[in-house]
PDB file of C-alpha atoms in Angstrom:
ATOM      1  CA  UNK T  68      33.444 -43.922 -38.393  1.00 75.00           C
ATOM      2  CA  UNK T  69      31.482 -40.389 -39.177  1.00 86.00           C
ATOM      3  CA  UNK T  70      28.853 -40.117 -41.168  1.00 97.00           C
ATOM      4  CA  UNK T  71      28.840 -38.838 -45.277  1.00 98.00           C
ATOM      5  CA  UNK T  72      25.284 -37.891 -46.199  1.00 98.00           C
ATOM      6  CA  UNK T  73      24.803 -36.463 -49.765  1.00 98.00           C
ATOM      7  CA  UNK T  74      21.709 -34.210 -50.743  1.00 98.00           C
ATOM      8  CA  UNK T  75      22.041 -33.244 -54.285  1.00 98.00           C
ATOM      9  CA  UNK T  76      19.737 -32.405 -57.010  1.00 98.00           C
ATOM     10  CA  UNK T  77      20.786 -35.109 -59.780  1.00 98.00           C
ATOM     11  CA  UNK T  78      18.336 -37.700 -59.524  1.00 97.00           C
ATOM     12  CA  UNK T  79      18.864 -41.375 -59.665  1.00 96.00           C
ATOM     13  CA  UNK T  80      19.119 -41.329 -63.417  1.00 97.00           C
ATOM     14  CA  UNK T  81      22.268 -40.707 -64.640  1.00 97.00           C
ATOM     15  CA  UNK T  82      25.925 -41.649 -63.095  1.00 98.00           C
ATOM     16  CA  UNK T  83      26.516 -38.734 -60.925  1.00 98.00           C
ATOM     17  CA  UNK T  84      25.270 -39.905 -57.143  1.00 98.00           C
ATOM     18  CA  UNK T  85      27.233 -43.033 -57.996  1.00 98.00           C
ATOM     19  CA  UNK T  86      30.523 -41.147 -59.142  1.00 98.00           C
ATOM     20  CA  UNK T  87      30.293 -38.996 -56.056  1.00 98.00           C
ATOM     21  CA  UNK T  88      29.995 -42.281 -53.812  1.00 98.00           C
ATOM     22  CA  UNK T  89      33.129 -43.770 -55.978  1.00 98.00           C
ATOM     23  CA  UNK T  90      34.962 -40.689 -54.850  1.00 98.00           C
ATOM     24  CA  UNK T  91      34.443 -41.134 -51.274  1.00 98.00           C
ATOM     25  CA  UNK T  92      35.206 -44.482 -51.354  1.00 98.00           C
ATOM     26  CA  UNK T  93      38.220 -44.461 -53.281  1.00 98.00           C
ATOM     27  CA  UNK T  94      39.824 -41.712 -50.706  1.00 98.00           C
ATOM     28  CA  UNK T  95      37.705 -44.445 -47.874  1.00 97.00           C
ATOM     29  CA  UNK T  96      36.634 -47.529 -48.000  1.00 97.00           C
ATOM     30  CA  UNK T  97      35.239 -47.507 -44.547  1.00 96.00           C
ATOM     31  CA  UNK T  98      32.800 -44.611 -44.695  1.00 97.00           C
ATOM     32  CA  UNK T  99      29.400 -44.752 -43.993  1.00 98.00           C
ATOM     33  CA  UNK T 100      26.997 -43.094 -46.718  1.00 98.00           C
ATOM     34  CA  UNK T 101      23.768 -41.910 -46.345  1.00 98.00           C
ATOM     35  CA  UNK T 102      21.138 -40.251 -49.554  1.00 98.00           C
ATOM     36  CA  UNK T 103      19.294 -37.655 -47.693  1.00 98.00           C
ATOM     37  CA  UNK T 104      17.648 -37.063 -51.422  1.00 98.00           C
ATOM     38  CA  UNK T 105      18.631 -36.122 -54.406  1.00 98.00           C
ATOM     39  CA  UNK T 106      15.695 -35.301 -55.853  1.00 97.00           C
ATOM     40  CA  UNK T 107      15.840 -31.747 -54.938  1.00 97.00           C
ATOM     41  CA  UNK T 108      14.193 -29.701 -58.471  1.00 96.00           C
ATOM     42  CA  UNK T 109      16.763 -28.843 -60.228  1.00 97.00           C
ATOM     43  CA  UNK T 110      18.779 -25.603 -59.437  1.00 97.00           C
ATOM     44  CA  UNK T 111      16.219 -25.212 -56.648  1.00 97.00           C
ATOM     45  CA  UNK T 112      19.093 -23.721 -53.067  1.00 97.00           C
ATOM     46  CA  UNK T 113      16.194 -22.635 -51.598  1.00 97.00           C
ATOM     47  CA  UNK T 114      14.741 -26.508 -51.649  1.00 97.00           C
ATOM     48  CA  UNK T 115      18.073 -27.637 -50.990  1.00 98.00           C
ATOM     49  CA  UNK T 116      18.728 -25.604 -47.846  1.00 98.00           C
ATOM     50  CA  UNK T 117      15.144 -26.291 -46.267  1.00 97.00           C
ATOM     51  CA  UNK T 118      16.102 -30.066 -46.233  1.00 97.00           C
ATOM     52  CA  UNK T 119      19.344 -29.506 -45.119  1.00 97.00           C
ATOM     53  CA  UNK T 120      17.799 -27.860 -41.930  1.00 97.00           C
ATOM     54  CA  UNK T 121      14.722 -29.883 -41.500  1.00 97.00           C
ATOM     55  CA  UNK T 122      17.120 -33.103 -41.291  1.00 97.00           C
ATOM     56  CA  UNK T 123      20.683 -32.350 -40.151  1.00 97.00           C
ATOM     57  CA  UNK T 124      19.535 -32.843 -37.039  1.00 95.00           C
ATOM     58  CA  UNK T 125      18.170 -36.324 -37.251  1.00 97.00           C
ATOM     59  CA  UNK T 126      21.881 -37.238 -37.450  1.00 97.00           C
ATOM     60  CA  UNK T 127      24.459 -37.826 -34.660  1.00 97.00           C
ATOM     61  CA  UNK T 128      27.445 -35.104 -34.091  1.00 96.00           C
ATOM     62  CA  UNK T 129      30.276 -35.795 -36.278  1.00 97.00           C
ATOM     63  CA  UNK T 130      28.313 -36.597 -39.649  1.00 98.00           C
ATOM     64  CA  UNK T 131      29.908 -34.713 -43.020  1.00 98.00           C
ATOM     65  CA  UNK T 132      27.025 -33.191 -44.886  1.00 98.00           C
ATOM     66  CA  UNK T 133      27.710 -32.988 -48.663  1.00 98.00           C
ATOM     67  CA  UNK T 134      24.945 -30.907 -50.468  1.00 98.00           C
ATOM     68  CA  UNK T 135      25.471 -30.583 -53.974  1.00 98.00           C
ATOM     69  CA  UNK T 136      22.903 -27.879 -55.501  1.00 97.00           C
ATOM     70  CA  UNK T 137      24.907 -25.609 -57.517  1.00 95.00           C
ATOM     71  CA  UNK T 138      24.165 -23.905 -60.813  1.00 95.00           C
ATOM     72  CA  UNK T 139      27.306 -21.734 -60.300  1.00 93.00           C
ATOM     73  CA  UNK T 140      29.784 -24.476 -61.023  1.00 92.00           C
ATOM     74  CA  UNK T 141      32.893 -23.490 -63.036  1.00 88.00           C
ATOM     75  CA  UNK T 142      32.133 -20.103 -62.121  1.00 93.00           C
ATOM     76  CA  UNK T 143      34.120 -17.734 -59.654  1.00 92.00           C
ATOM     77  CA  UNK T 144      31.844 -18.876 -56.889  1.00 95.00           C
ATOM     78  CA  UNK T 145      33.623 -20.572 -53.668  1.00 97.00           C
ATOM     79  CA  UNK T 146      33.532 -23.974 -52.610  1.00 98.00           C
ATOM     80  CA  UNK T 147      33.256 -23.761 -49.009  1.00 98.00           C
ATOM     81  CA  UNK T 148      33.344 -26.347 -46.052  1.00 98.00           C
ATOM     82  CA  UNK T 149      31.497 -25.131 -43.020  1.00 98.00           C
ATOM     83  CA  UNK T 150      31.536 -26.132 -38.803  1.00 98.00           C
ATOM     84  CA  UNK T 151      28.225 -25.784 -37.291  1.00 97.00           C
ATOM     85  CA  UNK T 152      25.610 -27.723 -35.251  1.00 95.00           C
ATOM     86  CA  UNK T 153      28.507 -30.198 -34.271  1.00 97.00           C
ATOM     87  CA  UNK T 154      28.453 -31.592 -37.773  1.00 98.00           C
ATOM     88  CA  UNK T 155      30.332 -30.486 -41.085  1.00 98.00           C
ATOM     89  CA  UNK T 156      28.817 -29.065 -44.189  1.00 98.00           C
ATOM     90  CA  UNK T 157      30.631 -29.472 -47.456  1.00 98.00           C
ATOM     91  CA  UNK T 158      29.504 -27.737 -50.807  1.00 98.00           C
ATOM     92  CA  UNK T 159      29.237 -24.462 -53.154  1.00 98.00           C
ATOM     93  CA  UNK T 160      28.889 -21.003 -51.501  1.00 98.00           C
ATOM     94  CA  UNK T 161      25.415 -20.491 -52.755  1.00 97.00           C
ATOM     95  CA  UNK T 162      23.221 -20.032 -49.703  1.00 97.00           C
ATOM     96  CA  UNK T 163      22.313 -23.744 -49.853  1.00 98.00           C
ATOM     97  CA  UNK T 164      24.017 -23.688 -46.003  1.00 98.00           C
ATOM     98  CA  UNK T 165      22.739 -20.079 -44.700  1.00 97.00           C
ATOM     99  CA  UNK T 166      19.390 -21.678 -42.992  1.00 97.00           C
ATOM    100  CA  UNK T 167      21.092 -23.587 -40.988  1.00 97.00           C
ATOM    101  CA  UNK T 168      23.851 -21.421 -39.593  1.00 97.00           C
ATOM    102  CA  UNK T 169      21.123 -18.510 -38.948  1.00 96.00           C
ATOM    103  CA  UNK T 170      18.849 -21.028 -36.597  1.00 94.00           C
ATOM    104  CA  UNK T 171      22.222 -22.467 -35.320  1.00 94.00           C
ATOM    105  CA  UNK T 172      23.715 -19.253 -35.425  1.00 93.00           C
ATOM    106  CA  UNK T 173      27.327 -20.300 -34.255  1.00 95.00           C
ATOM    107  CA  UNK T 174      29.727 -21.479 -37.326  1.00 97.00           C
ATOM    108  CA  UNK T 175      33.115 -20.971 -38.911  1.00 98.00           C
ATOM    109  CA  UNK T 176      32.977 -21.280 -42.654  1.00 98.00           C
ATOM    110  CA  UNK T 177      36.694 -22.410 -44.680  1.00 98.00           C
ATOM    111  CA  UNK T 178      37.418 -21.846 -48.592  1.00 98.00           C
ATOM    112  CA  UNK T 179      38.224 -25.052 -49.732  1.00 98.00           C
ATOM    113  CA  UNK T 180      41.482 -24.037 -51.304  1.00 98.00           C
ATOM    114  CA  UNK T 181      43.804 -26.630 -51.139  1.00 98.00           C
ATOM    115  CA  UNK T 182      43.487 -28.626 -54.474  1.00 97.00           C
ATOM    116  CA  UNK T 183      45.713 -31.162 -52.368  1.00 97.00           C
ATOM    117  CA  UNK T 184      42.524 -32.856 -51.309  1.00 98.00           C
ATOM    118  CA  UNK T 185      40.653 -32.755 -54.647  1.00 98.00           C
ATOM    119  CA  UNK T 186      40.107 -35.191 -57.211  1.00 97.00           C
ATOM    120  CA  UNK T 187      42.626 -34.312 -60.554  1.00 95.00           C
ATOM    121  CA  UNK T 188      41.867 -33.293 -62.671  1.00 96.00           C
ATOM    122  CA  UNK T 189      39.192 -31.245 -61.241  1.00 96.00           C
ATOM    123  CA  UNK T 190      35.995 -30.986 -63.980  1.00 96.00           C
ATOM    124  CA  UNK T 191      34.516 -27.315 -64.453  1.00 95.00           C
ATOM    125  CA  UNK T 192      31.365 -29.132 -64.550  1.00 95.00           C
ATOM    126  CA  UNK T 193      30.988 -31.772 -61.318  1.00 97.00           C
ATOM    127  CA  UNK T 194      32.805 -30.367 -58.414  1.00 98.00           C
ATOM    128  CA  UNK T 195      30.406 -32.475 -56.598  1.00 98.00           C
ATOM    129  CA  UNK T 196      32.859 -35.553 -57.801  1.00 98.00           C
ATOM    130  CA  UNK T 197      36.402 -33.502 -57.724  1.00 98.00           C
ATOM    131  CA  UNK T 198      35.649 -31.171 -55.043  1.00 98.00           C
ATOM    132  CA  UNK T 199      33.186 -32.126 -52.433  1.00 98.00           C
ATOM    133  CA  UNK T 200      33.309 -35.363 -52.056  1.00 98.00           C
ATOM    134  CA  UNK T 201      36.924 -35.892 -52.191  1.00 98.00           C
ATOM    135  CA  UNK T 202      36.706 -33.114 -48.975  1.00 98.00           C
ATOM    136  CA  UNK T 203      33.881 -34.910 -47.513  1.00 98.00           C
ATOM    137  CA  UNK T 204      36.163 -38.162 -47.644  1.00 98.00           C
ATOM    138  CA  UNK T 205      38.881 -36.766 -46.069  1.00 98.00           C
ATOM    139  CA  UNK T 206      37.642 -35.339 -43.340  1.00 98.00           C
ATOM    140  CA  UNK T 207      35.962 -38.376 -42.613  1.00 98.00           C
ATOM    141  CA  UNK T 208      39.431 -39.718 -41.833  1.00 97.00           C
ATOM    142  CA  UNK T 209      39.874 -36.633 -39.214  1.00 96.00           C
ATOM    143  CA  UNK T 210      41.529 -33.977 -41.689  1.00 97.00           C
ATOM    144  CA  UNK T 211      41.197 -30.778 -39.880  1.00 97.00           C
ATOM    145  CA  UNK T 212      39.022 -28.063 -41.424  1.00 97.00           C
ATOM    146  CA  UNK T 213      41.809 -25.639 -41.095  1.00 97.00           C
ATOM    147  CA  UNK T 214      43.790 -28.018 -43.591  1.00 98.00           C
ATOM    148  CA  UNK T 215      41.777 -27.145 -46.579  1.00 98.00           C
ATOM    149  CA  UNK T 216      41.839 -23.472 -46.879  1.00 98.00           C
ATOM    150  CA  UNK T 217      41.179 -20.068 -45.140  1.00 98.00           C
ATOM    151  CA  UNK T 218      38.595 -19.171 -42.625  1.00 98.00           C
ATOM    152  CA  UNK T 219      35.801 -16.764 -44.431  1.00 97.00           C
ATOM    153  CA  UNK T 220      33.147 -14.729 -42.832  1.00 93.00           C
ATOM    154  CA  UNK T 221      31.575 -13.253 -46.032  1.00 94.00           C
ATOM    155  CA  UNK T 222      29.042 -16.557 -46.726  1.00 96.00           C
ATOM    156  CA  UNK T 223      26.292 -16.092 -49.581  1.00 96.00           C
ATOM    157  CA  UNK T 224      23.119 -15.877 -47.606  1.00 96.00           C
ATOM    158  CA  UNK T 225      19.459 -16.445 -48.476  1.00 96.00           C
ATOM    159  CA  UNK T 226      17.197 -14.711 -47.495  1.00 94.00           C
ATOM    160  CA  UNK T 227      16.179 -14.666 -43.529  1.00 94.00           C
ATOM    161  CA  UNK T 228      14.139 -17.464 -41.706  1.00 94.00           C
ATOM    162  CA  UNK T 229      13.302 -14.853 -39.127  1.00 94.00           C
ATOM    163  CA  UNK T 230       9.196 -13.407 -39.902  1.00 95.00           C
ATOM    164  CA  UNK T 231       9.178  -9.345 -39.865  1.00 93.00           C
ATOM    165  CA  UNK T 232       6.791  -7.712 -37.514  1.00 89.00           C
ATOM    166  CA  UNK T 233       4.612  -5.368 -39.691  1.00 86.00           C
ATOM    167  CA  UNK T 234       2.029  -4.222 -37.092  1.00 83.00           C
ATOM    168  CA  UNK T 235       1.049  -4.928 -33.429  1.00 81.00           C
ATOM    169  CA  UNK T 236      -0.619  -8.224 -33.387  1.00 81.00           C
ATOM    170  CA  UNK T 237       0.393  -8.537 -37.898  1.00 90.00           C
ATOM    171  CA  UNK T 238       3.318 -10.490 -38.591  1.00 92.00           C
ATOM    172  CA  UNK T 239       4.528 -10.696 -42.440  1.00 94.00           C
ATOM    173  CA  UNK T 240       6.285 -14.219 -43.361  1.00 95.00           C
ATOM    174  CA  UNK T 241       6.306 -16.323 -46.574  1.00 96.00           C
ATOM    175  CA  UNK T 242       6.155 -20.127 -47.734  1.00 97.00           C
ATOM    176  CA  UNK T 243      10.085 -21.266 -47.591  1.00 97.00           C
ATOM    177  CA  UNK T 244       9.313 -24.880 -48.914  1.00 97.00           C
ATOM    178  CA  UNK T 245       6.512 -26.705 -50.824  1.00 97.00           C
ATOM    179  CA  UNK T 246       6.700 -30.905 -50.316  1.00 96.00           C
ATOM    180  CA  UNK T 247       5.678 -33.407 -52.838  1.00 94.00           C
ATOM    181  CA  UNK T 248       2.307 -33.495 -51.167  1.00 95.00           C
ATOM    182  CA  UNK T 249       1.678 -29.921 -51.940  1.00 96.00           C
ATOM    183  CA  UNK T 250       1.935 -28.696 -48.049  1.00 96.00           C
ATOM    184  CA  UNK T 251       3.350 -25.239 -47.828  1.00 97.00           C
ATOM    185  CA  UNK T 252       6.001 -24.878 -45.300  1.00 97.00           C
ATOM    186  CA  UNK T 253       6.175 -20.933 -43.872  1.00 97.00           C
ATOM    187  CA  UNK T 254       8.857 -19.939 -41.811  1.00 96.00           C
ATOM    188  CA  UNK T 255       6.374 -19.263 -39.005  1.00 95.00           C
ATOM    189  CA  UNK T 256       7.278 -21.273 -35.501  1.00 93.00           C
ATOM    190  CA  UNK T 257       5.708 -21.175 -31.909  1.00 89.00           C
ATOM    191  CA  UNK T 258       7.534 -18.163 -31.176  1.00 88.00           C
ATOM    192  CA  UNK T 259       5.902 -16.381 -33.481  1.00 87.00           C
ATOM    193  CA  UNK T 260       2.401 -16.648 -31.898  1.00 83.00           C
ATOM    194  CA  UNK T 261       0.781 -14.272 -29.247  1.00 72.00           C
ATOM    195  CA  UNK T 262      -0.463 -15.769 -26.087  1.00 62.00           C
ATOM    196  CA  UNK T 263      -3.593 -17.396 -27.681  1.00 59.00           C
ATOM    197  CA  UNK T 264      -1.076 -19.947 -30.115  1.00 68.00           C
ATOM    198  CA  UNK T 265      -2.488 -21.092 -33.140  1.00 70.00           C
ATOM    199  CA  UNK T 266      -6.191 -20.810 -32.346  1.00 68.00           C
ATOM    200  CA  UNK T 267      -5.864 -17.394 -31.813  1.00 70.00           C
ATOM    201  CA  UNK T 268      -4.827 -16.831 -35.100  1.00 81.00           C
ATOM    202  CA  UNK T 269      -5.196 -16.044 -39.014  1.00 87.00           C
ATOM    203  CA  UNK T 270      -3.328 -16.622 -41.954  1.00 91.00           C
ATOM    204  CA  UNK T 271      -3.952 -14.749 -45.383  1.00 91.00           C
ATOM    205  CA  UNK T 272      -2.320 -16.829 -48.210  1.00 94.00           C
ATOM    206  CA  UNK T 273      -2.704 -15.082 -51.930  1.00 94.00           C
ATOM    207  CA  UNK T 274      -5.864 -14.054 -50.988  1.00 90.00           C
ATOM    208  CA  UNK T 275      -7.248 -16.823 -49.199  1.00 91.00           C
ATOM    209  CA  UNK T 276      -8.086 -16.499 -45.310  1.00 91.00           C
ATOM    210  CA  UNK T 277      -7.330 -19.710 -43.312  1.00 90.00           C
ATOM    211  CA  UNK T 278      -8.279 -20.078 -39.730  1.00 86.00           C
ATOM    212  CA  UNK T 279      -8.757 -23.489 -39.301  1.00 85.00           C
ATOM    213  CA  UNK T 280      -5.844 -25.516 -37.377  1.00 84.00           C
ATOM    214  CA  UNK T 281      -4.980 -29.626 -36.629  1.00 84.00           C
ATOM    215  CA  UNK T 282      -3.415 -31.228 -34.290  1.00 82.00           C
ATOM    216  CA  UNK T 283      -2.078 -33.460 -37.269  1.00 81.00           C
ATOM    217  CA  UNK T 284      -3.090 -33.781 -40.832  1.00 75.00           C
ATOM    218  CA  UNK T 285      -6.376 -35.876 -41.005  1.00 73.00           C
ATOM    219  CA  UNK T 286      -7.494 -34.557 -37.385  1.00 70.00           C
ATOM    220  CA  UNK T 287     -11.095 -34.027 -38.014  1.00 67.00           C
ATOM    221  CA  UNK T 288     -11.453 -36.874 -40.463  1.00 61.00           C
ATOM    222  CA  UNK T 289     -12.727 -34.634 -43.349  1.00 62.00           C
ATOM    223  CA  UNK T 290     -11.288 -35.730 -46.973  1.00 66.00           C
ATOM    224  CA  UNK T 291     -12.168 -32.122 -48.640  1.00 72.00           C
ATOM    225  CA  UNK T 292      -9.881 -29.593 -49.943  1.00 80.00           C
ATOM    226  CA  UNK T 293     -10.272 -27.705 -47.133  1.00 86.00           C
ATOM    227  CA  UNK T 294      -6.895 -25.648 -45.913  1.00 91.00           C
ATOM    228  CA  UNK T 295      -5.678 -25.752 -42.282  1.00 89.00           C
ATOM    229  CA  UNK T 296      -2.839 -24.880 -40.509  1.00 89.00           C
ATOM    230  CA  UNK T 297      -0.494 -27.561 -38.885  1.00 91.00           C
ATOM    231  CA  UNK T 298       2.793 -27.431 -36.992  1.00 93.00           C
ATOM    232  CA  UNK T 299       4.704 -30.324 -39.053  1.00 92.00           C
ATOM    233  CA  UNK T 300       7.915 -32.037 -38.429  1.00 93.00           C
ATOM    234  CA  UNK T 301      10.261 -29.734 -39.071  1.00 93.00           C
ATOM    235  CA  UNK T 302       8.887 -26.867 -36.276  1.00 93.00           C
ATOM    236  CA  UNK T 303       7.434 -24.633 -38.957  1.00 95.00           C
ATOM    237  CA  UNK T 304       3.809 -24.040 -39.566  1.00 95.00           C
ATOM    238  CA  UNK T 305       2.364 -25.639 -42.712  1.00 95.00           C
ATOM    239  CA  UNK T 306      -0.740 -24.830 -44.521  1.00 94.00           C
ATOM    240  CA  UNK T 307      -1.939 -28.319 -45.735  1.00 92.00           C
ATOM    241  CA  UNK T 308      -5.319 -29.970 -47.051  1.00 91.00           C
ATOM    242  CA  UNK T 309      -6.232 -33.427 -46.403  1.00 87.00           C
ATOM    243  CA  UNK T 310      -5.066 -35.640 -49.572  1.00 87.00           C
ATOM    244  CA  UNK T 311      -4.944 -33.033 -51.333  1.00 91.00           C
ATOM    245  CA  UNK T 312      -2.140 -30.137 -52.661  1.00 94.00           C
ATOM    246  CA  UNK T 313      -2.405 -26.869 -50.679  1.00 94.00           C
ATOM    247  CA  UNK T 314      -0.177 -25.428 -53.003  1.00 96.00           C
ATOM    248  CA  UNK T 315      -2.293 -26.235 -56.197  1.00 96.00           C
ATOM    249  CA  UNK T 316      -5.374 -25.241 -54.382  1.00 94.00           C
ATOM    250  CA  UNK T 317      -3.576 -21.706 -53.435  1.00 95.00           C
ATOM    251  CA  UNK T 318      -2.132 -21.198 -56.441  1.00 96.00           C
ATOM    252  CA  UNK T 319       1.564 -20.200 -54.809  1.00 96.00           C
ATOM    253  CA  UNK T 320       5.223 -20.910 -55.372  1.00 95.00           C
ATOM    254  CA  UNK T 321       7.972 -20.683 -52.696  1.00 95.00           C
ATOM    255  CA  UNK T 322       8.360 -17.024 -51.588  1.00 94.00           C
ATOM    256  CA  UNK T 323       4.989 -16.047 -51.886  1.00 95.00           C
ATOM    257  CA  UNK T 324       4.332 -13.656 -48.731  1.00 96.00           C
ATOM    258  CA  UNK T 325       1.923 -14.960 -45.805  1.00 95.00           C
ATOM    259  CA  UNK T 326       0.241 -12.375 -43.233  1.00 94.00           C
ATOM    260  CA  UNK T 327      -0.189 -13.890 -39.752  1.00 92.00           C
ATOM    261  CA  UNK T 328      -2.950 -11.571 -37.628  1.00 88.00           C
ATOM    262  CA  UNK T 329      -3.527 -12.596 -33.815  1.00 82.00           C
ATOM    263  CA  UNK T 330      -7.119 -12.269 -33.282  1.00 70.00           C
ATOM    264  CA  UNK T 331      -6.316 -11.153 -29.599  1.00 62.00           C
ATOM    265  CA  UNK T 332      -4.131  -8.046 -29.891  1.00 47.00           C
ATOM    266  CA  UNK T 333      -3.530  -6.400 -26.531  1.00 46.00           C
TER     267      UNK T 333
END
């Protein structure tokens, strides 16, 4: 039986996770569910989409991904249902799935039209009850994408993951994610370093140069809030300080703009 996860931004203290859940169940009783999180901040794609891509992959092929960020509900925005990865995404047409199909890059997106598969009536304000997870149930049960509406190649994306090349050996990037811990996530990978890696390298943050790197977060065994560089889980370079928040010690907000310079330009 495939997999439903469900990443929203609700939080655990009202009815809504719970009503979503009763949905799938209701359509069936077999599925398997699985909370990603839903405490995304509220409103907060860009949050939203990060996790999507830092954990879709942690799942096996098959598994229906509902993500339910989506400040454009009742609007004229689309609700969508995407093929990519080997896995299904289900939600609004907001971006919240663009990170994932650019790194993946192959995908065929659907408008959920079909109001056959909905919840009625259908509330202007919870399509993650009426829509999404009545979609997410169903094809759980082997509905075929096609079945819900028409192909679409006109997505809503965020902006890029991909770093711009500014200068010979001066790459321009920016923090895509900040955890509950305060580590700033950058869109930086390995492929984005010269010969010499990380050690060969600077980053300058709002002002602040950091050159110091770890092999993991207390390598070095220093509990001062000193920032370092650190390839975390998710294959993106973070800039982190021991026990304490990089992002409070920075002073930044996802989006501000980081400026990677090799120290061994050729």
């Amino acid at each position: 039986m495939p997999i439903i996860t469900l990443l929203t931004d609700f939080g655990s203290q009202d009815y809504f996770v719970g009503a979503m859940k009763g949905a799938i169940l209701s359509i069936n009783p077999a599925a398997s569910i699985v909370d990603i999180t839903h405490e995304i901040p509220p409103h907060d794609i860009r949050a939203a989409a990060f996790n999507l891509l830092a954990s879709h992959k942690d799942f096996p092929e098959g598994t229906i991904h509902a993500a339910v960020v989506d400040p454009g509900v009742g609007s004229d925005r689309r609700p969508i249902l995407i093929e990519c990865a080997k896995q299904v995404f289900v939600g609004p047409d907001n971006g919240i799935f663009s990170w994932v199909c650019e790194r993946e890059k192959e995908f065929r997106a659907f408008h959920l039209t079909n109001e056959e598969f909905f919840r009625s009536p259908v509330s202007n304000t919870f399509h993650g009850r009426d829509i999404f997870a009545p979609v997410a149930a169903w094809l759980s049960k082997s509905v075929a994408p096609e079945e819900f509406g028409p192909m679409i190649d006109d997505l809503i994306q965020l902006e890029s993951l991909k770093p711009r090349k500014v200068d010979k050996g001066v790459t321009e990037a920016s923090i895509i994610h900040i955890d509950r811990f305060g580590n700033c996530i950058t869109n930086l990978t390995h492929e984005d370093f010269d010969e010499g890696g990380l050690s060969a390298a600077e980053l300058s943050v709002n002002g602040r140069e950091i050159s110091s790197h770890r092999e993991f977060f207390a390598d070095g065994g220093t509990n001062r809030p000193e920032l370092f560089c650190v390839f975390g889980s998710a294959g993106y370079l973070e800039i982190a300080a021991q026990n304490y928040s990089a992002a409070t010690i920075l002073g930044v907000q996802p989006g501000e703009p980081v400026i990677l310079v090799s120290r061994r330009v050729v």
